[in-house]
Protein backbone atom coordinates (compact mmCIF):
# COMPACT_ATOMS: atom_id res chain seq x y z
CA UNK A 1 0.00 0.00 0.00
CA UNK A 2 1.43 3.43 -0.91
CA UNK A 3 2.26 5.92 1.81
CA UNK A 4 -0.59 8.41 2.17
CA UNK A 5 -0.48 11.84 3.75
CA UNK A 6 -3.35 13.36 5.74
CA UNK A 7 -4.12 17.06 5.72
CA UNK A 8 -7.04 19.45 6.05
CA UNK A 9 -8.80 20.76 2.96
CA UNK A 10 -8.46 24.56 3.05
CA UNK A 11 -6.43 24.49 -0.14
CA UNK A 12 -8.09 21.56 -1.89
CA UNK A 13 -10.13 22.51 -4.97
CA UNK A 14 -13.77 21.53 -5.10
CA UNK A 15 -13.05 19.63 -8.31
CA UNK A 16 -10.66 17.33 -6.43
CA UNK A 17 -13.21 16.71 -3.67
CA UNK A 18 -15.93 16.08 -6.25
CA UNK A 19 -13.82 13.59 -8.19
CA UNK A 20 -13.09 11.59 -5.04
CA UNK A 21 -16.72 11.81 -3.86
CA UNK A 22 -18.13 10.41 -7.10
CA UNK A 23 -15.61 7.56 -7.12
CA UNK A 24 -16.10 6.69 -3.44
CA UNK A 25 -19.91 6.51 -3.69
CA UNK A 26 -20.16 4.91 -7.13
CA UNK A 27 -21.18 1.55 -5.61
CA UNK A 28 -23.01 2.84 -2.52
CA UNK A 29 -26.14 1.09 -1.23
CA UNK A 30 -28.21 4.22 -1.91
CA UNK A 31 -27.72 5.57 -5.43
CA UNK A 32 -26.21 9.05 -5.29
CA UNK A 33 -26.25 11.43 -8.23
CA UNK A 34 -23.87 14.27 -7.43
CA UNK A 35 -22.94 16.75 -10.15
CA UNK A 36 -20.46 19.31 -8.88
CA UNK A 37 -23.11 22.02 -8.57
CA UNK A 38 -25.21 19.81 -6.29
CA UNK A 39 -22.16 18.98 -4.18
CA UNK A 40 -21.37 22.68 -3.79
CA UNK A 41 -24.95 23.34 -2.67
CA UNK A 42 -24.85 20.45 -0.19
CA UNK A 43 -21.57 21.66 1.33
CA UNK A 44 -22.92 25.19 1.74
CA UNK A 45 -26.22 24.00 3.20
CA UNK A 46 -24.53 21.75 5.75
CA UNK A 47 -22.00 24.36 6.91
CA UNK A 48 -18.91 22.71 5.38
CA UNK A 49 -15.66 23.66 7.10
CA UNK A 50 -12.59 22.87 4.93
CA UNK A 51 -10.27 23.74 7.82
CA UNK A 52 -11.79 20.99 9.95
CA UNK A 53 -12.18 18.43 7.18
CA UNK A 54 -9.55 15.81 6.47
CA UNK A 55 -8.29 14.11 3.34
CA UNK A 56 -5.88 11.26 2.64
CA UNK A 57 -3.70 11.91 -0.41
CA UNK A 58 -1.53 9.78 -2.65
CA UNK A 59 0.47 12.59 -4.18
CA UNK A 60 -2.13 14.96 -5.63
CA UNK A 61 -4.86 12.32 -5.80
CA UNK A 62 -7.40 12.19 -2.96
CA UNK A 63 -7.76 8.63 -1.71
CA UNK A 64 -10.22 9.29 1.12
CA UNK A 65 -11.96 12.09 2.95
CA UNK A 66 -14.07 13.15 5.91
CA UNK A 67 -15.99 16.33 5.09
CA UNK A 68 -17.14 18.14 8.23
CA UNK A 69 -19.72 20.83 8.86
CA UNK A 70 -19.34 23.04 11.93
CA UNK A 71 -21.90 25.02 13.96
CA UNK A 72 -22.45 26.60 17.34
CA UNK A 73 -25.36 24.83 19.02
CA UNK A 74 -26.64 25.57 22.53
CA UNK A 75 -23.32 27.13 23.45
CA UNK A 76 -21.23 24.23 22.16
CA UNK A 77 -19.12 23.68 19.05
CA UNK A 78 -20.55 20.74 17.12
CA UNK A 79 -19.21 19.15 13.96
CA UNK A 80 -21.14 16.95 11.55
CA UNK A 81 -20.02 14.31 9.07
CA UNK A 82 -21.28 15.71 5.76
CA UNK A 83 -19.66 12.78 3.95
CA UNK A 84 -16.99 10.16 4.57
CA UNK A 85 -15.62 8.15 1.68
CA UNK A 86 -12.71 6.13 0.36
CA UNK A 87 -12.11 5.84 -3.37
CA UNK A 88 -12.41 2.36 -4.84
CA UNK A 89 -8.67 1.81 -5.32
CA UNK A 90 -8.07 2.26 -1.58
CA UNK A 91 -11.09 0.49 -0.09
CA UNK A 92 -10.75 -2.56 2.20
CA UNK A 93 -7.36 -1.32 3.44
CA UNK A 94 -8.37 0.31 6.72
CA UNK A 95 -8.02 3.85 5.40
CA UNK A 96 -11.40 4.98 6.75
CA UNK A 97 -10.45 3.88 10.26
CA UNK A 98 -7.08 5.63 10.11
CA UNK A 99 -8.63 8.87 8.84
CA UNK A 100 -11.27 8.81 11.56
CA UNK A 101 -8.73 8.20 14.33
CA UNK A 102 -6.59 11.06 13.02
CA UNK A 103 -9.58 13.39 12.89
CA UNK A 104 -10.80 12.50 16.38
CA UNK A 105 -7.32 13.19 17.75
CA UNK A 106 -7.48 16.72 16.32
CA UNK A 107 -10.90 17.67 17.70
CA UNK A 108 -9.84 18.69 21.26
CA UNK A 109 -7.30 21.19 19.93
CA UNK A 110 -9.98 22.65 17.66
CA UNK A 111 -12.30 23.21 20.63
CA UNK A 112 -14.96 20.80 19.37
CA UNK A 113 -17.45 19.51 21.95
CA UNK A 114 -19.24 16.79 19.97
CA UNK A 115 -19.26 15.07 16.59
CA UNK A 116 -22.54 13.94 14.97
CA UNK A 117 -22.98 11.59 12.03
CA UNK A 118 -25.55 9.33 10.38
CA UNK A 119 -25.06 5.74 9.24
CA UNK A 120 -27.40 3.49 7.29
CA UNK A 121 -29.30 0.93 9.34
CA UNK A 122 -27.90 -1.99 7.32
CA UNK A 123 -24.31 -0.72 7.25
CA UNK A 124 -23.24 -2.76 10.24
CA UNK A 125 -19.54 -2.54 9.32
CA UNK A 126 -19.63 1.26 9.57
CA UNK A 127 -21.62 1.09 12.81
CA UNK A 128 -18.97 -1.19 14.34
CA UNK A 129 -16.22 1.16 13.16
CA UNK A 130 -17.87 4.13 14.81
CA UNK A 131 -18.64 2.24 18.01
CA UNK A 132 -15.00 1.15 18.28
CA UNK A 133 -14.02 4.79 18.08
CA UNK A 134 -16.37 5.98 20.82
CA UNK A 135 -19.60 6.90 19.00
CA UNK A 136 -22.98 5.96 20.44
CA UNK A 137 -26.40 5.76 18.78
CA UNK A 138 -28.58 8.71 19.81
CA UNK A 139 -31.72 8.03 17.73
CA UNK A 140 -33.09 6.34 14.64
CA UNK A 141 -34.28 8.14 11.51
CA UNK A 142 -36.69 6.90 8.85
CA UNK A 143 -36.75 8.34 5.33
CA UNK A 144 -39.86 8.64 3.17
CA UNK A 145 -40.94 9.65 -0.29
CA UNK A 146 -44.13 9.83 -2.32
CA UNK A 147 -44.55 10.46 -6.02
CA UNK A 148 -47.39 12.50 -7.47
CA UNK A 149 -48.94 12.64 -10.92
CA UNK A 150 -47.13 15.77 -12.08
CA UNK A 151 -45.42 18.85 -10.66
CA UNK A 152 -47.98 21.06 -8.96
CA UNK A 153 -45.86 24.19 -8.64
CA UNK A 154 -47.71 27.42 -7.89
CA UNK A 155 -51.24 25.97 -8.12
CA UNK A 156 -52.05 26.83 -4.50
CA UNK A 157 -51.56 30.45 -3.37
CA UNK A 158 -48.81 30.92 -0.83
CA UNK A 159 -49.64 32.28 2.61
CA UNK A 160 -46.01 32.73 3.61
CA UNK A 161 -44.56 36.14 4.42
CA UNK A 162 -40.96 35.03 4.79
CA UNK A 163 -38.41 33.95 7.36
CA UNK A 164 -39.53 36.55 9.91
CA UNK A 165 -42.60 34.38 10.50
CA UNK A 166 -40.44 31.51 11.75
CA UNK A 167 -38.49 33.70 14.14
CA UNK A 168 -41.76 34.63 15.82
CA UNK A 169 -42.75 31.00 16.38
CA UNK A 170 -41.82 28.63 19.18
CA UNK A 171 -40.55 26.08 16.66
CA UNK A 172 -39.90 23.21 19.12
CA UNK A 173 -43.59 23.33 20.08
CA UNK A 174 -44.59 22.87 16.43
CA UNK A 175 -42.18 20.04 15.67
CA UNK A 176 -42.66 16.46 16.83
CA UNK A 177 -38.87 15.96 17.05
CA UNK A 178 -35.68 18.02 16.80
CA UNK A 179 -34.56 18.26 13.16
CA UNK A 180 -31.38 16.51 12.11
CA UNK A 181 -28.36 18.58 11.09
CA UNK A 182 -29.22 18.67 7.40
CA UNK A 183 -32.82 19.75 8.08
CA UNK A 184 -32.05 22.36 10.75
CA UNK A 185 -33.13 25.96 10.21
CA UNK A 186 -29.49 26.96 9.80
CA UNK A 187 -29.27 24.67 6.75
CA UNK A 188 -32.17 26.57 5.16
CA UNK A 189 -30.65 29.93 6.08
CA UNK A 190 -27.34 28.90 4.47
CA UNK A 191 -29.09 28.60 1.09
CA UNK A 192 -32.38 30.53 1.41
CA UNK A 193 -32.98 30.92 -2.31
CA UNK A 194 -33.35 27.16 -2.73
CA UNK A 195 -36.31 26.81 -0.36
CA UNK A 196 -39.93 27.85 -0.08
CA UNK A 197 -41.46 28.57 3.33
CA UNK A 198 -45.20 27.93 3.57
CA UNK A 199 -47.39 28.93 6.52
CA UNK A 200 -51.02 28.08 7.20
CA UNK A 201 -52.91 30.65 9.28
CA UNK A 202 -56.44 30.72 10.58
CA UNK A 203 -57.83 33.67 12.48
CA UNK A 204 -54.39 35.24 12.62
CA UNK A 205 -52.89 32.18 14.33
CA UNK A 206 -50.23 30.01 12.72
CA UNK A 207 -51.54 26.45 12.54
CA UNK A 208 -48.68 24.87 10.58
CA UNK A 209 -45.55 25.63 8.60
CA UNK A 210 -43.40 23.75 6.12
CA UNK A 211 -40.14 24.25 4.22
CA UNK A 212 -39.52 22.55 0.87
CA UNK A 213 -36.72 22.59 -1.69
CA UNK A 214 -38.08 24.33 -4.76
CA UNK A 215 -36.43 21.96 -7.24
CA UNK A 216 -35.93 18.61 -5.51
CA UNK A 217 -38.99 18.39 -3.26
CA UNK A 218 -37.00 17.72 -0.09
CA UNK A 219 -39.13 18.72 2.91
CA UNK A 220 -36.76 20.19 5.48
CA UNK A 221 -39.32 20.79 8.23
CA UNK A 222 -43.05 20.36 8.77
CA UNK A 223 -44.49 21.64 12.03
CA UNK A 224 -48.04 21.83 13.39
CA UNK A 225 -49.27 23.77 16.42
CA UNK A 226 -49.98 21.40 19.33
CA UNK A 227 -53.68 22.32 19.48
CA UNK A 228 -54.08 21.58 15.75
CA UNK A 229 -51.88 18.53 15.41
CA UNK A 230 -53.52 15.85 13.27
CA UNK A 231 -52.83 13.77 10.20
CA UNK A 232 -55.32 15.94 8.29
CA UNK A 233 -53.35 19.09 9.14
CA UNK A 234 -50.14 17.42 7.95
CA UNK A 235 -51.90 16.38 4.73
CA UNK A 236 -53.01 19.98 4.16
CA UNK A 237 -49.46 21.27 4.51
CA UNK A 238 -48.15 18.56 2.20
CA UNK A 239 -50.63 19.69 -0.46
CA UNK A 240 -49.35 23.24 -0.14
CA UNK A 241 -45.70 22.18 -0.30
CA UNK A 242 -46.43 20.26 -3.50
CA UNK A 243 -47.56 23.54 -5.00
CA UNK A 244 -44.14 25.10 -4.51
CA UNK A 245 -41.73 22.50 -5.84
CA UNK A 246 -41.05 21.40 -9.40
CA UNK A 247 -40.33 17.86 -8.26
CA UNK A 248 -42.79 15.05 -8.95
CA UNK A 249 -42.19 13.68 -5.48
CA UNK A 250 -41.83 14.89 -1.92
CA UNK A 251 -38.97 13.48 0.14
CA UNK A 252 -38.73 13.46 3.93
CA UNK A 253 -35.23 12.60 5.13
CA UNK A 254 -34.40 11.85 8.76
CA UNK A 255 -37.84 11.63 10.35
CA UNK A 256 -37.32 10.47 13.91
CA UNK A 257 -38.67 6.94 14.34
CA UNK A 258 -41.85 6.82 16.43
CA UNK A 259 -42.53 10.55 16.16
CA UNK A 260 -45.95 11.95 15.23
CA UNK A 261 -44.70 12.88 11.75
CA UNK A 262 -43.34 9.36 11.30
CA UNK A 263 -46.82 7.93 11.94
CA UNK A 264 -48.53 10.58 9.79
CA UNK A 265 -46.38 9.90 6.73
CA UNK A 266 -47.13 6.19 6.90
CA UNK A 267 -50.84 6.94 7.26
CA UNK A 268 -50.68 9.21 4.20
CA UNK A 269 -49.16 6.52 1.99
CA UNK A 270 -45.54 7.63 1.96
CA UNK A 271 -42.99 4.90 1.18
CA UNK A 272 -40.32 4.17 3.78
CA UNK A 273 -37.23 4.03 1.56
CA UNK A 274 -34.29 3.70 3.94
CA UNK A 275 -33.50 4.06 7.64
CA UNK A 276 -30.41 5.21 9.48
CA UNK A 277 -29.00 5.91 12.90
CA UNK A 278 -27.72 9.18 14.27
CA UNK A 279 -24.52 8.61 16.26
CA UNK A 280 -22.70 11.04 18.54
CA UNK A 281 -19.12 11.24 19.79
CA UNK A 282 -18.53 13.34 22.89
CA UNK A 283 -15.09 14.94 22.85
CA UNK A 284 -13.34 14.47 26.20
CSV table of C-alpha atoms in Angstrom, one decimal:
chain,number,residue,atom,x,y,z
A,1,UNK,CA,0.0,0.0,0.0
A,2,UNK,CA,1.4,3.4,-0.9
A,3,UNK,CA,2.3,5.9,1.8
A,4,UNK,CA,-0.6,8.4,2.2
A,5,UNK,CA,-0.5,11.8,3.7
A,6,UNK,CA,-3.3,13.4,5.7
A,7,UNK,CA,-4.1,17.1,5.7
A,8,UNK,CA,-7.0,19.5,6.0
A,9,UNK,CA,-8.8,20.8,3.0
A,10,UNK,CA,-8.5,24.6,3.0
A,11,UNK,CA,-6.4,24.5,-0.1
A,12,UNK,CA,-8.1,21.6,-1.9
A,13,UNK,CA,-10.1,22.5,-5.0
A,14,UNK,CA,-13.8,21.5,-5.1
A,15,UNK,CA,-13.1,19.6,-8.3
A,16,UNK,CA,-10.7,17.3,-6.4
A,17,UNK,CA,-13.2,16.7,-3.7
A,18,UNK,CA,-15.9,16.1,-6.2
A,19,UNK,CA,-13.8,13.6,-8.2
A,20,UNK,CA,-13.1,11.6,-5.0
A,21,UNK,CA,-16.7,11.8,-3.9
A,22,UNK,CA,-18.1,10.4,-7.1
A,23,UNK,CA,-15.6,7.6,-7.1
A,24,UNK,CA,-16.1,6.7,-3.4
A,25,UNK,CA,-19.9,6.5,-3.7
A,26,UNK,CA,-20.2,4.9,-7.1
A,27,UNK,CA,-21.2,1.6,-5.6
A,28,UNK,CA,-23.0,2.8,-2.5
A,29,UNK,CA,-26.1,1.1,-1.2
A,30,UNK,CA,-28.2,4.2,-1.9
A,31,UNK,CA,-27.7,5.6,-5.4
A,32,UNK,CA,-26.2,9.0,-5.3
A,33,UNK,CA,-26.2,11.4,-8.2
A,34,UNK,CA,-23.9,14.3,-7.4
A,35,UNK,CA,-22.9,16.7,-10.2
A,36,UNK,CA,-20.5,19.3,-8.9
A,37,UNK,CA,-23.1,22.0,-8.6
A,38,UNK,CA,-25.2,19.8,-6.3
A,39,UNK,CA,-22.2,19.0,-4.2
A,40,UNK,CA,-21.4,22.7,-3.8
A,41,UNK,CA,-24.9,23.3,-2.7
A,42,UNK,CA,-24.8,20.5,-0.2
A,43,UNK,CA,-21.6,21.7,1.3
A,44,UNK,CA,-22.9,25.2,1.7
A,45,UNK,CA,-26.2,24.0,3.2
A,46,UNK,CA,-24.5,21.7,5.7
A,47,UNK,CA,-22.0,24.4,6.9
A,48,UNK,CA,-18.9,22.7,5.4
A,49,UNK,CA,-15.7,23.7,7.1
A,50,UNK,CA,-12.6,22.9,4.9
A,51,UNK,CA,-10.3,23.7,7.8
A,52,UNK,CA,-11.8,21.0,10.0
A,53,UNK,CA,-12.2,18.4,7.2
A,54,UNK,CA,-9.6,15.8,6.5
A,55,UNK,CA,-8.3,14.1,3.3
A,56,UNK,CA,-5.9,11.3,2.6
A,57,UNK,CA,-3.7,11.9,-0.4
A,58,UNK,CA,-1.5,9.8,-2.6
A,59,UNK,CA,0.5,12.6,-4.2
A,60,UNK,CA,-2.1,15.0,-5.6
A,61,UNK,CA,-4.9,12.3,-5.8
A,62,UNK,CA,-7.4,12.2,-3.0
A,63,UNK,CA,-7.8,8.6,-1.7
A,64,UNK,CA,-10.2,9.3,1.1
A,65,UNK,CA,-12.0,12.1,3.0
A,66,UNK,CA,-14.1,13.1,5.9
A,67,UNK,CA,-16.0,16.3,5.1
A,68,UNK,CA,-17.1,18.1,8.2
A,69,UNK,CA,-19.7,20.8,8.9
A,70,UNK,CA,-19.3,23.0,11.9
A,71,UNK,CA,-21.9,25.0,14.0
A,72,UNK,CA,-22.4,26.6,17.3
A,73,UNK,CA,-25.4,24.8,19.0
A,74,UNK,CA,-26.6,25.6,22.5
A,75,UNK,CA,-23.3,27.1,23.5
A,76,UNK,CA,-21.2,24.2,22.2
A,77,UNK,CA,-19.1,23.7,19.1
A,78,UNK,CA,-20.5,20.7,17.1
A,79,UNK,CA,-19.2,19.1,14.0
A,80,UNK,CA,-21.1,17.0,11.5
A,81,UNK,CA,-20.0,14.3,9.1
A,82,UNK,CA,-21.3,15.7,5.8
A,83,UNK,CA,-19.7,12.8,4.0
A,84,UNK,CA,-17.0,10.2,4.6
A,85,UNK,CA,-15.6,8.1,1.7
A,86,UNK,CA,-12.7,6.1,0.4
A,87,UNK,CA,-12.1,5.8,-3.4
A,88,UNK,CA,-12.4,2.4,-4.8
A,89,UNK,CA,-8.7,1.8,-5.3
A,90,UNK,CA,-8.1,2.3,-1.6
A,91,UNK,CA,-11.1,0.5,-0.1
A,92,UNK,CA,-10.7,-2.6,2.2
A,93,UNK,CA,-7.4,-1.3,3.4
A,94,UNK,CA,-8.4,0.3,6.7
A,95,UNK,CA,-8.0,3.8,5.4
A,96,UNK,CA,-11.4,5.0,6.8
A,97,UNK,CA,-10.5,3.9,10.3
A,98,UNK,CA,-7.1,5.6,10.1
A,99,UNK,CA,-8.6,8.9,8.8
A,100,UNK,CA,-11.3,8.8,11.6
A,101,UNK,CA,-8.7,8.2,14.3
A,102,UNK,CA,-6.6,11.1,13.0
A,103,UNK,CA,-9.6,13.4,12.9
A,104,UNK,CA,-10.8,12.5,16.4
A,105,UNK,CA,-7.3,13.2,17.8
A,106,UNK,CA,-7.5,16.7,16.3
A,107,UNK,CA,-10.9,17.7,17.7
A,108,UNK,CA,-9.8,18.7,21.3
A,109,UNK,CA,-7.3,21.2,19.9
A,110,UNK,CA,-10.0,22.7,17.7
A,111,UNK,CA,-12.3,23.2,20.6
A,112,UNK,CA,-15.0,20.8,19.4
A,113,UNK,CA,-17.4,19.5,22.0
A,114,UNK,CA,-19.2,16.8,20.0
A,115,UNK,CA,-19.3,15.1,16.6
A,116,UNK,CA,-22.5,13.9,15.0
A,117,UNK,CA,-23.0,11.6,12.0
A,118,UNK,CA,-25.5,9.3,10.4
A,119,UNK,CA,-25.1,5.7,9.2
A,120,UNK,CA,-27.4,3.5,7.3
A,121,UNK,CA,-29.3,0.9,9.3
A,122,UNK,CA,-27.9,-2.0,7.3
A,123,UNK,CA,-24.3,-0.7,7.2
A,124,UNK,CA,-23.2,-2.8,10.2
A,125,UNK,CA,-19.5,-2.5,9.3
A,126,UNK,CA,-19.6,1.3,9.6
A,127,UNK,CA,-21.6,1.1,12.8
A,128,UNK,CA,-19.0,-1.2,14.3
A,129,UNK,CA,-16.2,1.2,13.2
A,130,UNK,CA,-17.9,4.1,14.8
A,131,UNK,CA,-18.6,2.2,18.0
A,132,UNK,CA,-15.0,1.1,18.3
A,133,UNK,CA,-14.0,4.8,18.1
A,134,UNK,CA,-16.4,6.0,20.8
A,135,UNK,CA,-19.6,6.9,19.0
A,136,UNK,CA,-23.0,6.0,20.4
A,137,UNK,CA,-26.4,5.8,18.8
A,138,UNK,CA,-28.6,8.7,19.8
A,139,UNK,CA,-31.7,8.0,17.7
A,140,UNK,CA,-33.1,6.3,14.6
A,141,UNK,CA,-34.3,8.1,11.5
A,142,UNK,CA,-36.7,6.9,8.8
A,143,UNK,CA,-36.8,8.3,5.3
A,144,UNK,CA,-39.9,8.6,3.2
A,145,UNK,CA,-40.9,9.7,-0.3
A,146,UNK,CA,-44.1,9.8,-2.3
A,147,UNK,CA,-44.6,10.5,-6.0
A,148,UNK,CA,-47.4,12.5,-7.5
A,149,UNK,CA,-48.9,12.6,-10.9
A,150,UNK,CA,-47.1,15.8,-12.1
A,151,UNK,CA,-45.4,18.9,-10.7
A,152,UNK,CA,-48.0,21.1,-9.0
A,153,UNK,CA,-45.9,24.2,-8.6
A,154,UNK,CA,-47.7,27.4,-7.9
A,155,UNK,CA,-51.2,26.0,-8.1
A,156,UNK,CA,-52.0,26.8,-4.5
A,157,UNK,CA,-51.6,30.4,-3.4
A,158,UNK,CA,-48.8,30.9,-0.8
A,159,UNK,CA,-49.6,32.3,2.6
A,160,UNK,CA,-46.0,32.7,3.6
A,161,UNK,CA,-44.6,36.1,4.4
A,162,UNK,CA,-41.0,35.0,4.8
A,163,UNK,CA,-38.4,33.9,7.4
A,164,UNK,CA,-39.5,36.5,9.9
A,165,UNK,CA,-42.6,34.4,10.5
A,166,UNK,CA,-40.4,31.5,11.7
A,167,UNK,CA,-38.5,33.7,14.1
A,168,UNK,CA,-41.8,34.6,15.8
A,169,UNK,CA,-42.8,31.0,16.4
A,170,UNK,CA,-41.8,28.6,19.2
A,171,UNK,CA,-40.6,26.1,16.7
A,172,UNK,CA,-39.9,23.2,19.1
A,173,UNK,CA,-43.6,23.3,20.1
A,174,UNK,CA,-44.6,22.9,16.4
A,175,UNK,CA,-42.2,20.0,15.7
A,176,UNK,CA,-42.7,16.5,16.8
A,177,UNK,CA,-38.9,16.0,17.0
A,178,UNK,CA,-35.7,18.0,16.8
A,179,UNK,CA,-34.6,18.3,13.2
A,180,UNK,CA,-31.4,16.5,12.1
A,181,UNK,CA,-28.4,18.6,11.1
A,182,UNK,CA,-29.2,18.7,7.4
A,183,UNK,CA,-32.8,19.8,8.1
A,184,UNK,CA,-32.0,22.4,10.7
A,185,UNK,CA,-33.1,26.0,10.2
A,186,UNK,CA,-29.5,27.0,9.8
A,187,UNK,CA,-29.3,24.7,6.8
A,188,UNK,CA,-32.2,26.6,5.2
A,189,UNK,CA,-30.6,29.9,6.1
A,190,UNK,CA,-27.3,28.9,4.5
A,191,UNK,CA,-29.1,28.6,1.1
A,192,UNK,CA,-32.4,30.5,1.4
A,193,UNK,CA,-33.0,30.9,-2.3
A,194,UNK,CA,-33.3,27.2,-2.7
A,195,UNK,CA,-36.3,26.8,-0.4
A,196,UNK,CA,-39.9,27.8,-0.1
A,197,UNK,CA,-41.5,28.6,3.3
A,198,UNK,CA,-45.2,27.9,3.6
A,199,UNK,CA,-47.4,28.9,6.5
A,200,UNK,CA,-51.0,28.1,7.2
A,201,UNK,CA,-52.9,30.6,9.3
A,202,UNK,CA,-56.4,30.7,10.6
A,203,UNK,CA,-57.8,33.7,12.5
A,204,UNK,CA,-54.4,35.2,12.6
A,205,UNK,CA,-52.9,32.2,14.3
A,206,UNK,CA,-50.2,30.0,12.7
A,207,UNK,CA,-51.5,26.5,12.5
A,208,UNK,CA,-48.7,24.9,10.6
A,209,UNK,CA,-45.6,25.6,8.6
A,210,UNK,CA,-43.4,23.7,6.1
A,211,UNK,CA,-40.1,24.3,4.2
A,212,UNK,CA,-39.5,22.5,0.9
A,213,UNK,CA,-36.7,22.6,-1.7
A,214,UNK,CA,-38.1,24.3,-4.8
A,215,UNK,CA,-36.4,22.0,-7.2
A,216,UNK,CA,-35.9,18.6,-5.5
A,217,UNK,CA,-39.0,18.4,-3.3
A,218,UNK,CA,-37.0,17.7,-0.1
A,219,UNK,CA,-39.1,18.7,2.9
A,220,UNK,CA,-36.8,20.2,5.5
A,221,UNK,CA,-39.3,20.8,8.2
A,222,UNK,CA,-43.0,20.4,8.8
A,223,UNK,CA,-44.5,21.6,12.0
A,224,UNK,CA,-48.0,21.8,13.4
A,225,UNK,CA,-49.3,23.8,16.4
A,226,UNK,CA,-50.0,21.4,19.3
A,227,UNK,CA,-53.7,22.3,19.5
A,228,UNK,CA,-54.1,21.6,15.7
A,229,UNK,CA,-51.9,18.5,15.4
A,230,UNK,CA,-53.5,15.9,13.3
A,231,UNK,CA,-52.8,13.8,10.2
A,232,UNK,CA,-55.3,15.9,8.3
A,233,UNK,CA,-53.3,19.1,9.1
A,234,UNK,CA,-50.1,17.4,7.9
A,235,UNK,CA,-51.9,16.4,4.7
A,236,UNK,CA,-53.0,20.0,4.2
A,237,UNK,CA,-49.5,21.3,4.5
A,238,UNK,CA,-48.1,18.6,2.2
A,239,UNK,CA,-50.6,19.7,-0.5
A,240,UNK,CA,-49.3,23.2,-0.1
A,241,UNK,CA,-45.7,22.2,-0.3
A,242,UNK,CA,-46.4,20.3,-3.5
A,243,UNK,CA,-47.6,23.5,-5.0
A,244,UNK,CA,-44.1,25.1,-4.5
A,245,UNK,CA,-41.7,22.5,-5.8
A,246,UNK,CA,-41.1,21.4,-9.4
A,247,UNK,CA,-40.3,17.9,-8.3
A,248,UNK,CA,-42.8,15.1,-9.0
A,249,UNK,CA,-42.2,13.7,-5.5
A,250,UNK,CA,-41.8,14.9,-1.9
A,251,UNK,CA,-39.0,13.5,0.1
A,252,UNK,CA,-38.7,13.5,3.9
A,253,UNK,CA,-35.2,12.6,5.1
A,254,UNK,CA,-34.4,11.9,8.8
A,255,UNK,CA,-37.8,11.6,10.3
A,256,UNK,CA,-37.3,10.5,13.9
A,257,UNK,CA,-38.7,6.9,14.3
A,258,UNK,CA,-41.8,6.8,16.4
A,259,UNK,CA,-42.5,10.6,16.2
A,260,UNK,CA,-45.9,12.0,15.2
A,261,UNK,CA,-44.7,12.9,11.8
A,262,UNK,CA,-43.3,9.4,11.3
A,263,UNK,CA,-46.8,7.9,11.9
A,264,UNK,CA,-48.5,10.6,9.8
A,265,UNK,CA,-46.4,9.9,6.7
A,266,UNK,CA,-47.1,6.2,6.9
A,267,UNK,CA,-50.8,6.9,7.3
A,268,UNK,CA,-50.7,9.2,4.2
A,269,UNK,CA,-49.2,6.5,2.0
A,270,UNK,CA,-45.5,7.6,2.0
A,271,UNK,CA,-43.0,4.9,1.2
A,272,UNK,CA,-40.3,4.2,3.8
A,273,UNK,CA,-37.2,4.0,1.6
A,274,UNK,CA,-34.3,3.7,3.9
A,275,UNK,CA,-33.5,4.1,7.6
A,276,UNK,CA,-30.4,5.2,9.5
A,277,UNK,CA,-29.0,5.9,12.9
A,278,UNK,CA,-27.7,9.2,14.3
A,279,UNK,CA,-24.5,8.6,16.3
A,280,UNK,CA,-22.7,11.0,18.5
A,281,UNK,CA,-19.1,11.2,19.8
A,282,UNK,CA,-18.5,13.3,22.9
A,283,UNK,CA,-15.1,14.9,22.9
A,284,UNK,CA,-13.3,14.5,26.2
